[in-house]
Coordinates of C-alpha atoms and ligand atoms in Angstrom, one line a residue:
M1 CA 34.4 -51.8 -3.6
T2 CA 33.3 -52.5 -7.3
Q3 CA 36.4 -54.8 -8.5
H4 CA 36.5 -54.8 -13.1
Y5 CA 37.6 -57.5 -14.4
Q6 CA 37.8 -58.3 -18.2
I7 CA 37.3 -61.7 -19.1
T8 CA 37.7 -63.3 -22.5
L9 CA 35.2 -65.8 -23.6
L10 CA 36.0 -68.5 -26.3
P11 CA 33.2 -70.9 -27.0
G12 CA 34.3 -72.7 -29.8
D13 CA 32.7 -75.9 -31.5
G14 CA 30.2 -78.5 -31.0
I15 CA 28.5 -78.4 -27.4
G16 CA 30.2 -75.0 -26.5
P17 CA 28.8 -72.5 -27.4
E18 CA 25.5 -73.9 -25.2
I19 CA 27.9 -74.4 -22.4
M20 CA 29.2 -71.2 -22.6
A21 CA 25.6 -69.3 -22.6
V22 CA 24.8 -71.2 -19.5
A23 CA 28.4 -70.4 -17.5
A24 CA 28.4 -66.9 -18.4
D25 CA 24.7 -66.4 -17.1
V26 CA 25.9 -67.5 -13.9
L27 CA 28.8 -65.8 -14.0
K28 CA 26.8 -63.0 -14.4
V29 CA 24.1 -63.2 -11.3
I30 CA 27.2 -64.1 -9.2
A31 CA 28.8 -61.1 -10.4
Q32 CA 25.4 -59.1 -9.3
K33 CA 25.6 -60.9 -6.1
F34 CA 29.2 -59.9 -5.3
N35 CA 29.6 -56.1 -6.9
L36 CA 32.3 -57.6 -9.6
Q37 CA 32.1 -55.2 -12.9
I38 CA 33.2 -57.6 -15.3
E39 CA 33.6 -56.5 -18.6
F40 CA 33.0 -60.0 -21.6
K41 CA 34.6 -60.3 -25.1
T42 CA 34.0 -62.9 -27.4
A43 CA 36.7 -63.6 -29.8
L44 CA 37.0 -67.4 -31.9
I45 CA 39.1 -69.8 -31.9
G46 CA 39.1 -73.9 -32.9
G47 CA 36.6 -74.7 -36.3
A48 CA 34.5 -71.5 -35.8
A49 CA 37.2 -69.2 -36.7
I50 CA 38.9 -72.1 -39.5
D51 CA 35.6 -70.9 -40.8
A52 CA 35.2 -67.7 -40.1
T53 CA 38.8 -66.9 -40.9
G54 CA 40.5 -69.7 -42.2
E55 CA 42.9 -70.3 -39.0
P56 CA 42.3 -72.1 -35.7
L57 CA 43.9 -69.1 -33.7
P58 CA 43.5 -65.8 -34.9
K59 CA 46.1 -63.3 -34.1
E60 CA 42.9 -61.3 -32.5
T61 CA 42.0 -63.6 -30.6
L62 CA 45.2 -64.7 -29.2
E63 CA 45.7 -60.4 -28.6
T64 CA 42.1 -60.3 -26.4
C65 CA 42.6 -62.8 -24.9
R66 CA 46.3 -61.3 -23.7
Q67 CA 44.6 -58.3 -22.6
S68 CA 42.1 -60.4 -20.4
D69 CA 42.2 -61.0 -17.0
A70 CA 41.2 -64.6 -17.4
V71 CA 40.2 -66.8 -20.4
L72 CA 37.2 -69.1 -19.8
L73 CA 37.2 -71.5 -22.9
A74 CA 34.8 -74.0 -23.8
A75 CA 35.8 -76.7 -26.3
I76 CA 36.6 -77.0 -30.2
G77 CA 36.7 -79.5 -32.9
G78 CA 34.4 -81.6 -34.8
Y79 CA 34.4 -84.2 -37.8
K80 CA 33.5 -81.6 -40.3
W81 CA 37.7 -80.2 -40.0
D82 CA 39.1 -83.8 -39.3
N83 CA 40.9 -83.7 -43.0
L84 CA 42.3 -80.6 -42.7
P85 CA 46.2 -80.0 -42.6
R86 CA 47.0 -79.9 -38.9
H87 CA 48.4 -76.4 -39.1
Q88 CA 44.8 -75.7 -40.0
R89 CA 42.9 -78.0 -37.6
P90 CA 40.8 -76.9 -34.5
E91 CA 43.2 -78.3 -32.1
T92 CA 46.4 -76.5 -33.6
G93 CA 44.3 -73.1 -32.4
L94 CA 44.2 -74.9 -29.1
L95 CA 47.6 -75.7 -28.3
G96 CA 48.8 -72.4 -30.0
L97 CA 47.3 -71.0 -27.4
R98 CA 48.6 -72.4 -24.8
A99 CA 51.6 -71.9 -26.3
G100 CA 51.3 -67.9 -26.4
L101 CA 49.9 -67.8 -22.9
G102 CA 53.0 -69.9 -21.7
L103 CA 50.4 -72.2 -20.3
F104 CA 52.8 -74.2 -18.9
A105 CA 50.7 -76.3 -15.8
N106 CA 47.2 -77.8 -16.2
L107 CA 45.4 -78.6 -12.7
R108 CA 42.4 -81.4 -13.6
P109 CA 41.1 -81.9 -10.2
A110 CA 38.9 -84.8 -10.0
K111 CA 36.8 -85.5 -6.9
I112 CA 33.3 -87.9 -6.1
L113 CA 30.4 -85.7 -5.5
P114 CA 28.4 -87.6 -3.3
Q115 CA 25.5 -87.3 -5.8
L116 CA 27.4 -88.5 -8.0
I117 CA 29.0 -92.1 -6.7
D118 CA 26.1 -94.4 -8.5
A119 CA 27.4 -92.7 -11.7
S120 CA 31.4 -93.5 -11.3
S121 CA 31.5 -97.0 -13.3
L122 CA 33.6 -98.2 -10.0
K123 CA 32.5 -99.2 -7.1
P124 CA 31.3 -97.5 -4.4
E125 CA 33.7 -98.5 -1.7
V126 CA 36.0 -98.3 -4.7
V127 CA 35.5 -94.6 -5.2
E128 CA 34.0 -92.9 -2.5
G129 CA 36.5 -90.2 -1.0
V130 CA 37.9 -89.8 -4.3
D131 CA 39.7 -86.7 -4.6
I132 CA 42.8 -85.9 -7.0
M133 CA 44.6 -83.7 -8.5
V134 CA 45.9 -84.1 -12.2
V135 CA 49.1 -81.4 -12.3
R136 CA 49.9 -82.0 -16.1
E137 CA 52.4 -80.0 -18.1
L138 CA 50.8 -78.4 -21.1
T139 CA 53.7 -76.7 -23.0
G140 CA 56.6 -79.5 -23.5
G141 CA 57.2 -82.5 -24.1
I142 CA 56.2 -85.3 -27.3
Y143 CA 53.3 -82.9 -28.4
F144 CA 55.9 -79.8 -28.8
G145 CA 59.2 -81.4 -29.3
Q146 CA 61.1 -81.2 -32.8
P147 CA 61.4 -82.8 -34.8
K148 CA 58.1 -84.0 -36.1
G149 CA 55.8 -84.2 -39.6
I150 CA 55.9 -87.5 -41.7
F151 CA 58.8 -87.9 -43.6
T152 CA 59.4 -89.2 -47.0
S153 CA 62.1 -91.5 -47.3
E154 CA 64.5 -91.9 -50.4
T155 CA 62.5 -95.6 -51.0
G156 CA 59.6 -93.5 -51.1
E157 CA 58.6 -94.8 -47.7
K158 CA 56.8 -92.6 -45.4
R159 CA 57.5 -92.1 -41.5
G160 CA 55.8 -90.7 -38.9
V161 CA 57.8 -88.7 -35.8
N162 CA 57.5 -86.6 -32.8
T163 CA 60.0 -86.2 -30.6
M164 CA 59.4 -86.6 -26.3
V165 CA 61.7 -83.2 -24.7
Y166 CA 62.1 -81.9 -21.8
S167 CA 64.8 -79.8 -20.5
E168 CA 65.7 -79.1 -16.6
S169 CA 64.0 -76.3 -16.6
E170 CA 61.3 -77.0 -18.3
I171 CA 60.6 -80.2 -15.8
D172 CA 61.7 -77.6 -12.4
R173 CA 58.9 -75.4 -13.4
I174 CA 55.9 -77.6 -13.7
G175 CA 57.4 -79.4 -10.4
K176 CA 57.3 -76.5 -8.5
V177 CA 53.8 -75.6 -8.9
A178 CA 53.0 -79.6 -8.0
F179 CA 54.8 -79.3 -4.8
E180 CA 53.2 -76.1 -3.9
T181 CA 49.6 -77.3 -4.7
A182 CA 50.5 -81.1 -3.3
Q183 CA 50.6 -78.1 0.0
K184 CA 47.6 -76.8 -0.6
R185 CA 46.0 -80.5 -0.4
G186 CA 46.7 -83.5 1.3
K187 CA 50.6 -83.0 1.6
K188 CA 51.4 -86.0 -1.1
L189 CA 52.7 -85.8 -4.6
C190 CA 52.9 -88.6 -6.7
S191 CA 55.5 -88.3 -10.3
V192 CA 54.6 -90.2 -12.7
D193 CA 57.2 -91.1 -16.0
K194 CA 58.6 -94.0 -18.0
A195 CA 61.8 -93.8 -16.6
N196 CA 62.6 -97.6 -16.8
V197 CA 62.2 -97.2 -20.6
L198 CA 62.7 -93.6 -21.4
E199 CA 66.0 -90.9 -21.0
V200 CA 63.7 -88.1 -21.0
S201 CA 61.8 -89.8 -18.4
Q202 CA 64.9 -90.3 -15.9
L203 CA 65.7 -86.8 -16.4
W204 CA 62.1 -85.9 -15.1
R205 CA 62.4 -88.6 -12.4
D206 CA 65.8 -87.2 -11.3
R207 CA 64.8 -83.4 -11.2
I208 CA 61.5 -84.4 -9.1
T209 CA 63.4 -86.2 -6.7
Q210 CA 66.1 -82.9 -6.7
L211 CA 62.7 -80.5 -5.7
A212 CA 62.0 -82.6 -3.1
P213 CA 64.8 -81.5 -0.2
E214 CA 62.4 -78.1 -0.8
Y215 CA 59.1 -79.5 0.4
P216 CA 59.9 -81.5 3.7
D217 CA 56.2 -81.4 4.5
I218 CA 55.4 -83.3 1.0
E219 CA 55.4 -86.9 0.5
L220 CA 57.0 -87.6 -3.1
S221 CA 56.4 -91.1 -4.7
H222 CA 57.0 -91.8 -8.2
L223 CA 55.2 -94.6 -10.5
Y224 CA 55.8 -95.5 -14.0
V225 CA 52.7 -94.9 -16.6
D226 CA 51.8 -97.6 -16.9
N227 CA 51.6 -98.9 -13.4
A228 CA 49.8 -95.5 -12.5
A229 CA 47.0 -96.6 -15.3
M230 CA 46.0 -99.4 -13.0
Q231 CA 46.8 -98.2 -9.5
L232 CA 43.9 -95.2 -11.1
V233 CA 41.4 -97.7 -11.1
R234 CA 41.9 -100.6 -8.7
W235 CA 42.8 -97.9 -5.6
P236 CA 42.4 -94.5 -6.8
K237 CA 41.9 -93.1 -3.5
Q238 CA 45.9 -93.9 -2.5
F239 CA 46.6 -90.5 -4.8
D240 CA 46.1 -87.2 -4.0
T241 CA 48.1 -84.7 -6.2
I242 CA 49.8 -86.3 -9.1
V243 CA 52.2 -84.8 -12.0
T244 CA 53.2 -85.4 -15.0
G245 CA 54.6 -84.9 -18.2
N246 CA 52.3 -83.3 -21.4
L247 CA 51.0 -86.8 -23.2
F248 CA 50.8 -89.1 -19.8
G249 CA 49.2 -86.3 -18.2
D250 CA 46.1 -86.3 -20.8
I251 CA 45.7 -89.6 -20.5
L252 CA 45.6 -90.2 -17.2
S253 CA 43.4 -87.5 -16.4
D254 CA 40.7 -88.2 -18.9
A255 CA 40.7 -91.8 -16.7
A256 CA 41.0 -90.2 -13.5
A257 CA 37.8 -88.2 -14.9
M258 CA 36.3 -91.0 -15.3
L259 CA 36.3 -92.2 -11.9
T260 CA 33.8 -89.9 -10.9
G261 CA 31.5 -90.9 -13.8
S262 CA 31.2 -88.1 -16.0
I263 CA 33.2 -85.8 -18.5
G264 CA 30.7 -83.8 -18.1
M265 CA 31.3 -82.5 -14.7
L266 CA 35.3 -81.8 -14.7
P267 CA 36.4 -78.5 -15.0
S268 CA 40.3 -77.1 -15.3
A269 CA 42.9 -74.6 -14.6
S270 CA 46.3 -74.4 -17.1
L271 CA 48.0 -71.2 -15.9
G272 CA 51.5 -70.1 -16.6
A273 CA 54.1 -67.8 -14.8
S274 CA 52.3 -64.7 -15.2
G275 CA 49.1 -63.3 -17.4
P276 CA 45.8 -64.6 -17.7
G277 CA 45.1 -68.3 -17.1
V278 CA 42.5 -70.3 -19.1
F279 CA 39.8 -71.9 -17.4
E280 CA 38.3 -74.8 -20.1
P281 CA 36.0 -78.3 -19.7
V282 CA 38.4 -81.7 -19.4
H283 CA 35.6 -82.6 -21.9
G284 CA 36.1 -82.0 -25.8
S285 CA 33.1 -80.3 -28.2
A286 CA 30.9 -83.8 -28.2
P287 CA 30.0 -83.1 -31.9
D288 CA 27.5 -86.3 -31.0
I289 CA 25.5 -84.4 -29.1
A290 CA 26.0 -80.7 -30.3
G291 CA 23.4 -78.6 -31.0
Q292 CA 20.5 -81.0 -29.6
D293 CA 20.5 -79.1 -25.5
K294 CA 21.9 -82.2 -24.6
A295 CA 25.1 -81.4 -23.0
N296 CA 25.9 -81.2 -19.2
P297 CA 27.0 -77.5 -18.2
L298 CA 28.2 -78.3 -15.1
A299 CA 31.6 -78.9 -16.5
Q300 CA 32.0 -75.4 -17.8
V301 CA 30.2 -74.2 -14.5
L302 CA 32.4 -75.3 -12.3
S303 CA 35.2 -73.9 -14.7
V304 CA 33.8 -70.6 -13.9
A305 CA 34.2 -71.0 -10.2
M306 CA 37.9 -72.1 -10.4
M307 CA 38.1 -68.9 -12.0
L308 CA 37.3 -66.7 -9.4
R309 CA 39.4 -68.8 -7.2
Y310 CA 42.5 -68.5 -9.2
A311 CA 41.9 -66.0 -11.7
L312 CA 40.1 -63.2 -10.0
D313 CA 40.7 -64.2 -6.5
Q314 CA 37.0 -64.2 -5.2
P315 CA 36.9 -67.9 -3.5
A316 CA 33.7 -66.7 -2.0
A317 CA 32.1 -66.5 -5.1
A318 CA 33.3 -69.6 -6.7
D319 CA 32.3 -71.5 -3.2
M320 CA 28.3 -70.1 -3.8
I321 CA 28.6 -71.7 -7.6
E322 CA 30.4 -75.1 -6.2
Q323 CA 27.4 -75.1 -3.8
A324 CA 25.2 -74.4 -6.5
V325 CA 25.9 -77.1 -7.7
L326 CA 25.6 -79.0 -5.1
Q327 CA 22.3 -78.4 -4.5
V328 CA 20.9 -78.7 -8.1
L329 CA 22.0 -82.1 -8.0
D330 CA 20.4 -82.6 -4.3
R331 CA 17.3 -81.8 -5.7
G332 CA 18.2 -84.6 -8.3
D333 CA 18.4 -82.4 -11.5
R334 CA 20.5 -84.5 -14.3
T335 CA 21.3 -84.1 -17.3
G336 CA 21.6 -87.1 -19.7
D337 CA 25.5 -88.0 -19.1
I338 CA 24.8 -88.1 -15.1
M339 CA 21.5 -89.8 -15.3
S340 CA 20.4 -92.2 -12.8
P341 CA 17.1 -94.1 -12.4
G342 CA 14.6 -91.4 -9.4
M343 CA 16.5 -88.4 -11.0
K344 CA 15.3 -85.5 -12.8
L345 CA 16.5 -85.2 -16.8
L346 CA 17.5 -81.7 -18.0
G347 CA 18.7 -80.0 -21.4
C348 CA 21.3 -77.8 -21.0
R349 CA 19.2 -74.8 -20.8
A350 CA 17.2 -76.4 -17.8
M351 CA 20.0 -77.0 -15.9
G352 CA 21.4 -73.9 -16.1
D353 CA 18.0 -72.2 -15.0
A354 CA 17.9 -74.4 -12.5
L355 CA 21.5 -73.3 -10.7
I356 CA 20.5 -70.3 -11.6
E357 CA 17.6 -70.1 -9.4
V358 CA 19.3 -71.8 -6.3
L359 CA 21.4 -69.0 -6.8
E360 CA 18.8 -66.6 -6.1
S361 CA 17.2 -68.5 -3.8
Ligands
NAD401 P1 34.7 -86.0 -25.6 O1 35.3 -85.1 -24.9 O2 34.3 -84.4 -27.3 O3 33.6 -86.5 -25.8 C1 33.8 -88.1 -25.3 C2 32.2 -88.2 -24.8 O4 31.4 -87.9 -23.7 C3 30.6 -88.4 -26.2 O5 30.4 -88.8 -26.2 C4 30.3 -87.1 -25.5 O6 29.2 -86.6 -25.9 C5 30.7 -87.6 -23.5 N1 30.3 -85.5 -23.8 C6 31.4 -85.1 -23.5 N2 31.3 -83.5 -22.7 C7 29.9 -83.9 -22.8 C8 29.4 -82.9 -21.6 N3 29.6 -81.9 -21.0 N4 27.7 -83.2 -21.6 C9 27.4 -84.5 -21.8 N5 28.4 -85.6 -22.4 C10 29.6 -85.1 -23.0 O7 35.6 -85.9 -26.9 P2 35.8 -86.8 -28.1 O8 35.0 -87.1 -28.9 O9 37.3 -87.9 -28.1 O10 36.0 -85.3 -28.5 C11 35.9 -84.9 -29.4 C12 36.0 -83.8 -29.9 O11 36.3 -82.8 -29.1 C13 37.2 -83.9 -31.1 O12 37.5 -83.0 -32.2 C14 38.1 -83.6 -29.7 O13 39.4 -83.5 -31.2 C15 37.6 -82.7 -29.7 N6 39.0 -82.3 -28.4 C16 38.8 -81.3 -27.4 C17 39.5 -81.0 -26.8 C18 39.4 -79.3 -25.8 O14 38.8 -78.2 -26.4 N7 40.3 -79.3 -25.0 C19 39.5 -82.0 -25.7 C20 39.1 -82.9 -26.0 C21 38.5 -83.4 -27.4

């Protein structure tokens, strides 16, 4: 039976359109193989949306996303829009999309591929076998807490203010996602906070601890964020699933990303309680290499695999994409960010062609 899906594509800025073109081509090949009928809608977000409409997240974009089965996002941002007022910046569009779709859970896998072990800046014996899932809270914490802003006091001095806040229900729902994720993986969950200094973190630790009896098969531990950062580079294999708040998760997931050698290899999924999820690479818009056909499209392609697995319930199609990625790496095909001696250097488009060749062989 043919399955019908509506997918919204948000190419965004910088390398976004280049990597999205590859991902869409891969998805079209997969759709044919698995008899999936996919209707694509492309919408504006980030700097591209600011240029066209004056807003980083036009209403039509959010509406199109809401009506789709899943959203595939590339990346937003760039130097051109860095000096605009905060509400007009590309990043505001991304935060608005997450809030508008109620995407409170961000799943970021960091898995070492044997073919790329030399691309890691850490020793092979430290990173070999690393397979971590960072579950980051995405719609709360200091990025959203009120009050926020730059205020001028009566003396004329400016004060920048942000507020780190989590309610019990926000902690509980991300905690449940994390425990359930750990159940599907190595059954170890490490909760990361700064409970020795921050009250909001003390509440976080208390609630996560209170959830633990519901998941007797999970081994729960807690780490302060500074120690977690250190342990991630010291002995990352100790981690299976990590759960943490928005700010700490932003930073730790990038650190976990670098264990794998390239940020250009890492997909992510952002999920809500219901409605479409957003699937996107961990990396940004890489303005330094935009338009040069140098971007690694594999994180975007692996985001398509996560979308097939988590949103469209097509695990065999997801497996086929992940296998194709391993096969092109086995052939020695590399983009610049994961290049090593003796391998074949490809541009973004050629890497896409290599994937399609493997998928069609
Ligand atoms: P970045 O991830 O864009 O780039 C960091 C470094 O990694 C750069 O040297 C870049 O060339 C490289 N890189 C990233 N993706 C790559 C890929 N696919 N292939 C090869 N190399 C790649 O982070 P940044 O430089 O801190 O930010 C650039 C812009 O992206 C900023 O405007 C930032 O706000 C935005 N950003 C957006 C997102 C998002 O859309 N989710 C996330 C992070 C940053």
